[in-house]
Coordinates of N, CA, C and O in Angstrom, one line a residue:
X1 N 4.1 -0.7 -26.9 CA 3.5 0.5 -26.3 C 4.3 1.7 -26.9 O 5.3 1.5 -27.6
X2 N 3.7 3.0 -26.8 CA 4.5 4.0 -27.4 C 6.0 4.2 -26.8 O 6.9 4.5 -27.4
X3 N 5.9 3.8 -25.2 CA 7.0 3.9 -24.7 C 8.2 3.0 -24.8 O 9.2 3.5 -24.4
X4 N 8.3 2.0 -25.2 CA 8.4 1.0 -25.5 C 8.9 0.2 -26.8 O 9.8 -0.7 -26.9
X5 N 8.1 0.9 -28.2 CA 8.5 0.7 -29.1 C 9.9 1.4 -29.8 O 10.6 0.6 -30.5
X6 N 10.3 3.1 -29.5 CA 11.3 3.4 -29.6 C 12.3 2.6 -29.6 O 12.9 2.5 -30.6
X7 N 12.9 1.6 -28.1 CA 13.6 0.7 -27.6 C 13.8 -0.4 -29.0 O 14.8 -1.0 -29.4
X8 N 12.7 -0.5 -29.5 CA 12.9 -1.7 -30.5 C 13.7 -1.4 -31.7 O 13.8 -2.2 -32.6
X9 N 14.6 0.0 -31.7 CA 15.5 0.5 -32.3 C 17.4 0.5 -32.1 O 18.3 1.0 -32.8
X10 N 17.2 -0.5 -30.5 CA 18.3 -0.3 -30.1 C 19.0 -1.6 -29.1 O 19.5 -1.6 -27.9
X11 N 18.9 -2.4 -30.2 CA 19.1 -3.9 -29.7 C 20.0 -4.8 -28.5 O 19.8 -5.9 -27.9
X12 N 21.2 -3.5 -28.6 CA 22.0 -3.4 -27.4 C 21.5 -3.5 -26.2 O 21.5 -4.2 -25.3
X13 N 20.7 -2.1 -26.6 CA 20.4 -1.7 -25.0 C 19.2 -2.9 -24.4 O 18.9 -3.3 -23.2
X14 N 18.7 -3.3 -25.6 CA 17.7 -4.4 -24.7 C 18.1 -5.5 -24.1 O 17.7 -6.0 -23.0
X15 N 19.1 -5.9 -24.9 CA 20.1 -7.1 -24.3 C 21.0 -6.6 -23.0 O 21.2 -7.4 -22.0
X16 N 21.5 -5.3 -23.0 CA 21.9 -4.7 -21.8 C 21.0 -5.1 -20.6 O 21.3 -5.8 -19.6
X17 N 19.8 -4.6 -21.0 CA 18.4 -4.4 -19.8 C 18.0 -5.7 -19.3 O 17.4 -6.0 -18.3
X18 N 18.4 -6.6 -20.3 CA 17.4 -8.0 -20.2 C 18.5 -8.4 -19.1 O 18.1 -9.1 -18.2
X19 N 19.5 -8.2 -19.2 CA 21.1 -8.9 -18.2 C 20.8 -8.0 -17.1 O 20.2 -8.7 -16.3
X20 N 20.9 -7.2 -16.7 CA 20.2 -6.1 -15.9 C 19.3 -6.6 -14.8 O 19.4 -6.6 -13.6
X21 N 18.1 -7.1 -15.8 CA 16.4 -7.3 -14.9 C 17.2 -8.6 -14.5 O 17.3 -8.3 -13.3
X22 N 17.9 -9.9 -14.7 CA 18.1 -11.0 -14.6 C 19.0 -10.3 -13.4 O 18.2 -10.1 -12.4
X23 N 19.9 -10.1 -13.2 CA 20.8 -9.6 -12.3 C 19.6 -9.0 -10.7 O 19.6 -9.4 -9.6
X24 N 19.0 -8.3 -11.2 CA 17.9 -7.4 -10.4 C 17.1 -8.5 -10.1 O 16.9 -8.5 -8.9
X25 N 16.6 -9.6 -10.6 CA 16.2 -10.2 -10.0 C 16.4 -11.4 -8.8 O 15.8 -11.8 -7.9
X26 N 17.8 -11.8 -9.4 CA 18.2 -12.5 -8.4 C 18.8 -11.6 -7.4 O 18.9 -12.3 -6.4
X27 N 19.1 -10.7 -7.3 CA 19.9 -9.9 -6.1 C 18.5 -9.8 -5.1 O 18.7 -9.7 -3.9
X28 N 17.2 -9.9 -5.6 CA 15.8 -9.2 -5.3 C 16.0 -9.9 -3.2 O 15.5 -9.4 -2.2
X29 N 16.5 -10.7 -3.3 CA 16.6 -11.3 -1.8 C 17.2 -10.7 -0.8 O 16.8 -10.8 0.4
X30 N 18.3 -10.1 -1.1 CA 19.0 -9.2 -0.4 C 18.0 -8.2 0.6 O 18.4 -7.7 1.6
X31 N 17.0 -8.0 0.1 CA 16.4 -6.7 0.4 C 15.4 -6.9 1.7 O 14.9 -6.1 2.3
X32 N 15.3 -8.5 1.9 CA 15.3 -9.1 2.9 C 16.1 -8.8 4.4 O 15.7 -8.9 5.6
X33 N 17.2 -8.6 4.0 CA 18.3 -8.1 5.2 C 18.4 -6.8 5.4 O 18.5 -6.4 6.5
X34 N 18.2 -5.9 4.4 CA 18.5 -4.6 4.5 C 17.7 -3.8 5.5 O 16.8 -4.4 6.0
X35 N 17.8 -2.6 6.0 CA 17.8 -2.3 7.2 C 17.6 -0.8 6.9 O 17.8 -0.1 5.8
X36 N 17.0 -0.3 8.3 CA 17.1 1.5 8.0 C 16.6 2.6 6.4 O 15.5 2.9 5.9
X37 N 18.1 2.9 6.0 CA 17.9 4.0 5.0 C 18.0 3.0 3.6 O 17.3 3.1 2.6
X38 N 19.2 1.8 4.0 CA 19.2 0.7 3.1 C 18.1 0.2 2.4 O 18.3 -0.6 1.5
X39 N 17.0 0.6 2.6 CA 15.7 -0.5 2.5 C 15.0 0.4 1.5 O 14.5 -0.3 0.6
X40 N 15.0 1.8 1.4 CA 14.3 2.6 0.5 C 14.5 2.4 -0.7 O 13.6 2.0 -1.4
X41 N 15.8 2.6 -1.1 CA 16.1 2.7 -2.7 C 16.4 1.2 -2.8 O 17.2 1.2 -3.7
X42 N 16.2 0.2 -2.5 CA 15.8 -1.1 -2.8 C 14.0 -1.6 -3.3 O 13.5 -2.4 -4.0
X43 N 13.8 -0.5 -2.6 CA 12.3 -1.1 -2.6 C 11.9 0.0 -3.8 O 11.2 -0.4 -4.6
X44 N 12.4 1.7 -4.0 CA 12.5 2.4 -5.0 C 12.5 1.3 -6.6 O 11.7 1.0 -7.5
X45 N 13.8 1.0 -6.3 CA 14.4 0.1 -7.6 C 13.4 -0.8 -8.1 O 13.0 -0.9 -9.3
X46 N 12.9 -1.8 -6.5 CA 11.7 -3.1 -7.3 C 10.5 -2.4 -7.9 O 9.7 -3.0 -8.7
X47 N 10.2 -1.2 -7.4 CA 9.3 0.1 -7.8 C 9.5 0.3 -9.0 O 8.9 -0.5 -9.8
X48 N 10.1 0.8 -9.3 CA 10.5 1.4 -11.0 C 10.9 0.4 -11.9 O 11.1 0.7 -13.1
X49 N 11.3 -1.1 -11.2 CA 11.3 -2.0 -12.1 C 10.0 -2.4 -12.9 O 9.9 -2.8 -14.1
X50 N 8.9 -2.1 -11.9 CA 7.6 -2.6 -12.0 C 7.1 -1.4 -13.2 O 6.9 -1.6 -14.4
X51 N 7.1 -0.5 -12.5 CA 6.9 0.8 -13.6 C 7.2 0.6 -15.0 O 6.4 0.7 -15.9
X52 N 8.7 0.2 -14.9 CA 9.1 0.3 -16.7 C 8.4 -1.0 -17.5 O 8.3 -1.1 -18.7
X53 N 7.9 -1.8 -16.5 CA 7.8 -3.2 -17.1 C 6.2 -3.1 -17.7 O 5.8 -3.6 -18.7
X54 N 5.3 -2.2 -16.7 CA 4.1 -2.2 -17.6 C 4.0 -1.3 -18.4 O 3.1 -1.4 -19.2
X55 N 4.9 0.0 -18.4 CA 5.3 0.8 -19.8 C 5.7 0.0 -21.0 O 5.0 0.0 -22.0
X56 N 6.4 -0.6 -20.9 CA 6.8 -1.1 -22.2 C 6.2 -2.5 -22.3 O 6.7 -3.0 -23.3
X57 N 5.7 -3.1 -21.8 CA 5.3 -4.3 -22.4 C 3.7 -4.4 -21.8 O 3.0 -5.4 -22.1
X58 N 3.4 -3.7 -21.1 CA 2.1 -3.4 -20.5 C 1.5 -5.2 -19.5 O 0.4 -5.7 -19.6
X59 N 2.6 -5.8 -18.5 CA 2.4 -6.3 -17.8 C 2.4 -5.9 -16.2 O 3.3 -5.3 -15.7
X60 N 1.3 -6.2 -15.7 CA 1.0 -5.5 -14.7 C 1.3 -7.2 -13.3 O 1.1 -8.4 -13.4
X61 N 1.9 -6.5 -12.6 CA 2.1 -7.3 -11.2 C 2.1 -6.4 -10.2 O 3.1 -6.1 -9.5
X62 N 0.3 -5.9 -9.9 CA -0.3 -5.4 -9.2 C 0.1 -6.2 -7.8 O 1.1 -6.1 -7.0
X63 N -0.7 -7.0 -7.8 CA -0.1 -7.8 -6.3 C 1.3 -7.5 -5.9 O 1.8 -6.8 -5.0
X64 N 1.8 -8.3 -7.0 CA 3.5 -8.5 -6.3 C 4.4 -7.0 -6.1 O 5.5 -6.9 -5.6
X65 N 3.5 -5.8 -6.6 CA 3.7 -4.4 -6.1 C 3.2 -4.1 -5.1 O 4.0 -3.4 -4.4
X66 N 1.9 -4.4 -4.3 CA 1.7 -4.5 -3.0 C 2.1 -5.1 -1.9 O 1.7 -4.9 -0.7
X67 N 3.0 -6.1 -2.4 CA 3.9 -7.1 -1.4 C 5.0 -6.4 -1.3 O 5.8 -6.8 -0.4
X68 N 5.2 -5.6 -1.8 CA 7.0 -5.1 -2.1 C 6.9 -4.3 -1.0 O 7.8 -4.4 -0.1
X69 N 5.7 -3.5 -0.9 CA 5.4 -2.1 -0.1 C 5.6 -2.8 1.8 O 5.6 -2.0 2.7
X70 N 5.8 -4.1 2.1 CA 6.1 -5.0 3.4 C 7.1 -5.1 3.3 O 7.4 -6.0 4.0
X71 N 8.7 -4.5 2.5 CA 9.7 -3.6 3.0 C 9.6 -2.8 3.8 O 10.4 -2.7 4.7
X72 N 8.6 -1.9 3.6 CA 8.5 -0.8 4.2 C 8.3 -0.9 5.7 O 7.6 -1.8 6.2
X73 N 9.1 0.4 6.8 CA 8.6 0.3 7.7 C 7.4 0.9 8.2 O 7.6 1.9 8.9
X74 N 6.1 0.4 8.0 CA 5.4 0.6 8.1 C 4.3 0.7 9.5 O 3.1 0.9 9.7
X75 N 5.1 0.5 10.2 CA 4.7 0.5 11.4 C 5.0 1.8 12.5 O 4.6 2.1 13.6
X76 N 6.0 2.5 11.3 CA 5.9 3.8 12.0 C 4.6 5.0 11.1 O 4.8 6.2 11.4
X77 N 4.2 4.8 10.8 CA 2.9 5.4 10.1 C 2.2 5.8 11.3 O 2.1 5.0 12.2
X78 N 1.8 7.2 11.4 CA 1.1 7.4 12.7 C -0.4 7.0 12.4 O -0.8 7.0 11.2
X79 N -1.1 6.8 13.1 CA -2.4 6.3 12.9 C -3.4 6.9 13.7 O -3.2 7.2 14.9
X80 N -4.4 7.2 13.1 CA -5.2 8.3 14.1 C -5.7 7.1 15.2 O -5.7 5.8 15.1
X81 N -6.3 8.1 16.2 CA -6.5 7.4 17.4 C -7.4 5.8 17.5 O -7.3 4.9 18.3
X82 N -8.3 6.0 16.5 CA -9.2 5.1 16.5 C -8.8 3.8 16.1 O -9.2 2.8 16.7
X83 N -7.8 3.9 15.1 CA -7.4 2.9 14.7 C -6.1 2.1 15.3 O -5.6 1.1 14.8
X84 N -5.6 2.8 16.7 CA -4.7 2.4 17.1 C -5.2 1.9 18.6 O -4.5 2.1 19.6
X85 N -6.4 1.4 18.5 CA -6.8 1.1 19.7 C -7.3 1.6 20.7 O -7.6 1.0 21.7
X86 N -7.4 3.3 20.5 CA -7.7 4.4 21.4 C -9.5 4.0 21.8 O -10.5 3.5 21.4
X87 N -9.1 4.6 23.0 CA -11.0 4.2 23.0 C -12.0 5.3 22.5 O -11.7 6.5 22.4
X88 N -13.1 4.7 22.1 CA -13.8 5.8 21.6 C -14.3 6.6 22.9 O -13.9 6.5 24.0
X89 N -15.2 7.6 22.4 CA -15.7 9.2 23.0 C -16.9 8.3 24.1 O -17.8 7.5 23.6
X90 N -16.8 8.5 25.1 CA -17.6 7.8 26.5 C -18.7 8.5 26.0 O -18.7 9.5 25.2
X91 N -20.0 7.6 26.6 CA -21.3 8.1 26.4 C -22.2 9.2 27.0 O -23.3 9.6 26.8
X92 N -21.0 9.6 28.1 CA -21.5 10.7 28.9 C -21.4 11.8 28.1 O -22.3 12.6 28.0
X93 N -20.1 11.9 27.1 CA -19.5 13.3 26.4 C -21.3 13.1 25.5 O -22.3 13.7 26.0
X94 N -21.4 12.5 24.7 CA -22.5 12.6 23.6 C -23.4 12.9 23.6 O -23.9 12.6 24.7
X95 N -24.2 13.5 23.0 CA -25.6 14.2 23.3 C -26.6 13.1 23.8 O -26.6 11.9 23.4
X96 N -27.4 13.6 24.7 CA -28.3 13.0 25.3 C -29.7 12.6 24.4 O -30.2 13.7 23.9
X97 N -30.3 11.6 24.1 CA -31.3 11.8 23.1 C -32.5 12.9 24.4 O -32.5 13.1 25.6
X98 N -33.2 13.3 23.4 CA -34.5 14.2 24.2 C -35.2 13.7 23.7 O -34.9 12.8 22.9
X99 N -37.1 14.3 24.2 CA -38.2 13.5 24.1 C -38.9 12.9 22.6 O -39.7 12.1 22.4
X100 N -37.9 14.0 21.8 CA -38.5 13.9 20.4 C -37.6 12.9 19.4 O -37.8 12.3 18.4
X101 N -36.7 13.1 20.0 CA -35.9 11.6 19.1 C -36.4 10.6 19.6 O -36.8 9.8 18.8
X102 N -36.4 10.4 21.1 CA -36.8 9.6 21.2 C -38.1 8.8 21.2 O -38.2 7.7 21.7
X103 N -39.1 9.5 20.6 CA -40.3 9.3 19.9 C -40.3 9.0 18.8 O -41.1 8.1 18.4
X104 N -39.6 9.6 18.0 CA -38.9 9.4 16.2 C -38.0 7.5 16.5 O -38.3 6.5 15.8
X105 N -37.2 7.4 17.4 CA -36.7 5.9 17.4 C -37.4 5.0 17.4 O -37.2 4.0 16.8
X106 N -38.9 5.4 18.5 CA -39.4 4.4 19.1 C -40.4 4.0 18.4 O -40.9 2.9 18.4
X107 N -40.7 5.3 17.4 CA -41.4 4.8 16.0 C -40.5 3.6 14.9 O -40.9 2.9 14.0
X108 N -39.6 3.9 15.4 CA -38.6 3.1 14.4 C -38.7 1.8 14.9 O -39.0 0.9 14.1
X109 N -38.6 1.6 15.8 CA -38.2 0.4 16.4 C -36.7 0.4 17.2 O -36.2 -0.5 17.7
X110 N -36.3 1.8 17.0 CA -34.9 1.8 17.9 C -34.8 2.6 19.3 O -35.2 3.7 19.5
X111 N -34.2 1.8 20.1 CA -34.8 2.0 21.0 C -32.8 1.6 22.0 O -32.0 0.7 21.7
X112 N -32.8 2.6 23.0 CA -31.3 2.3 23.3 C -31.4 0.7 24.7 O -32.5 0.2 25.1
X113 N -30.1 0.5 25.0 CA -30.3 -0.6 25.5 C -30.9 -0.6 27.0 O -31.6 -1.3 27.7
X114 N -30.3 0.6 27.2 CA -31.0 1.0 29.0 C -32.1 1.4 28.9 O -32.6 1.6 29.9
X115 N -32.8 1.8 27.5 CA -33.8 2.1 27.6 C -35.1 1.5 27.5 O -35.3 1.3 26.4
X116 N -36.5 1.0 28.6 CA -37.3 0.4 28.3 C -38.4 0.7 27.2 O -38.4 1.9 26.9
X117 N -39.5 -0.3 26.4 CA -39.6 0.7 25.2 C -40.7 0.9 26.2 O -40.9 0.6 27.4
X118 N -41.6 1.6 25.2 CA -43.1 2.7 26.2 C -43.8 1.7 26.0 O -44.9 1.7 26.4

């Protein structure tokens, strides 16, 4: 890749990186335990590992980037009401149908549950 080929100028550093990703990857379990503020720049790191890896060699581990993100505490994410079990809006608040929708439904075939059709 463009990003990527540069690097092929600097043989060290790749053997540096390659001892690096090996290192990075076996440590990758630890992040298992980690805790709190610990947990971010762990999960940053397997982030940007992922990043440089499909820059330069254009491999993608889409998945195993969506799995990473179950570090995260994601359970503090606020969630709007609906989705957090809130009950929806009672049927009293909602508009009442009138005579002409409900002429328009009944042509349809829709017809509410309390309601008998004509």
């Amino acid at each position: 890749t463009a990003f990527g080929r540069p690097l092929l100028h600097h043989p060290l550093l790749l053997v540096v990186l390659q001892w690096a990703t090996l290192v990075a990857e076996l440590l990758s379990p630890v992040a298992l335990f980690l805790r709190d503020r610990w947990v971010y720049p762990a999960v940053g790191a397997m982030l940007t590992f992922h990043l440089f890896s499909e820059a330069t060699i254009t491999i993608s581990f889409l998945p195993h980037v969506l799995c990473i993100l179950a570090f995260l505490p994601l359970e503090r994410i606020a969630l709007p009401a609906r989705l957090r079990g809130g009950r929806p809006t009672p049927v009293s608040v909602m508009a009442q149908p009138t005579a002409e929708t409900r002429a328009y439904g009944g042509a349809l075939g829709l017809v509410a549950v309390d309601e008998q059709p004509p």
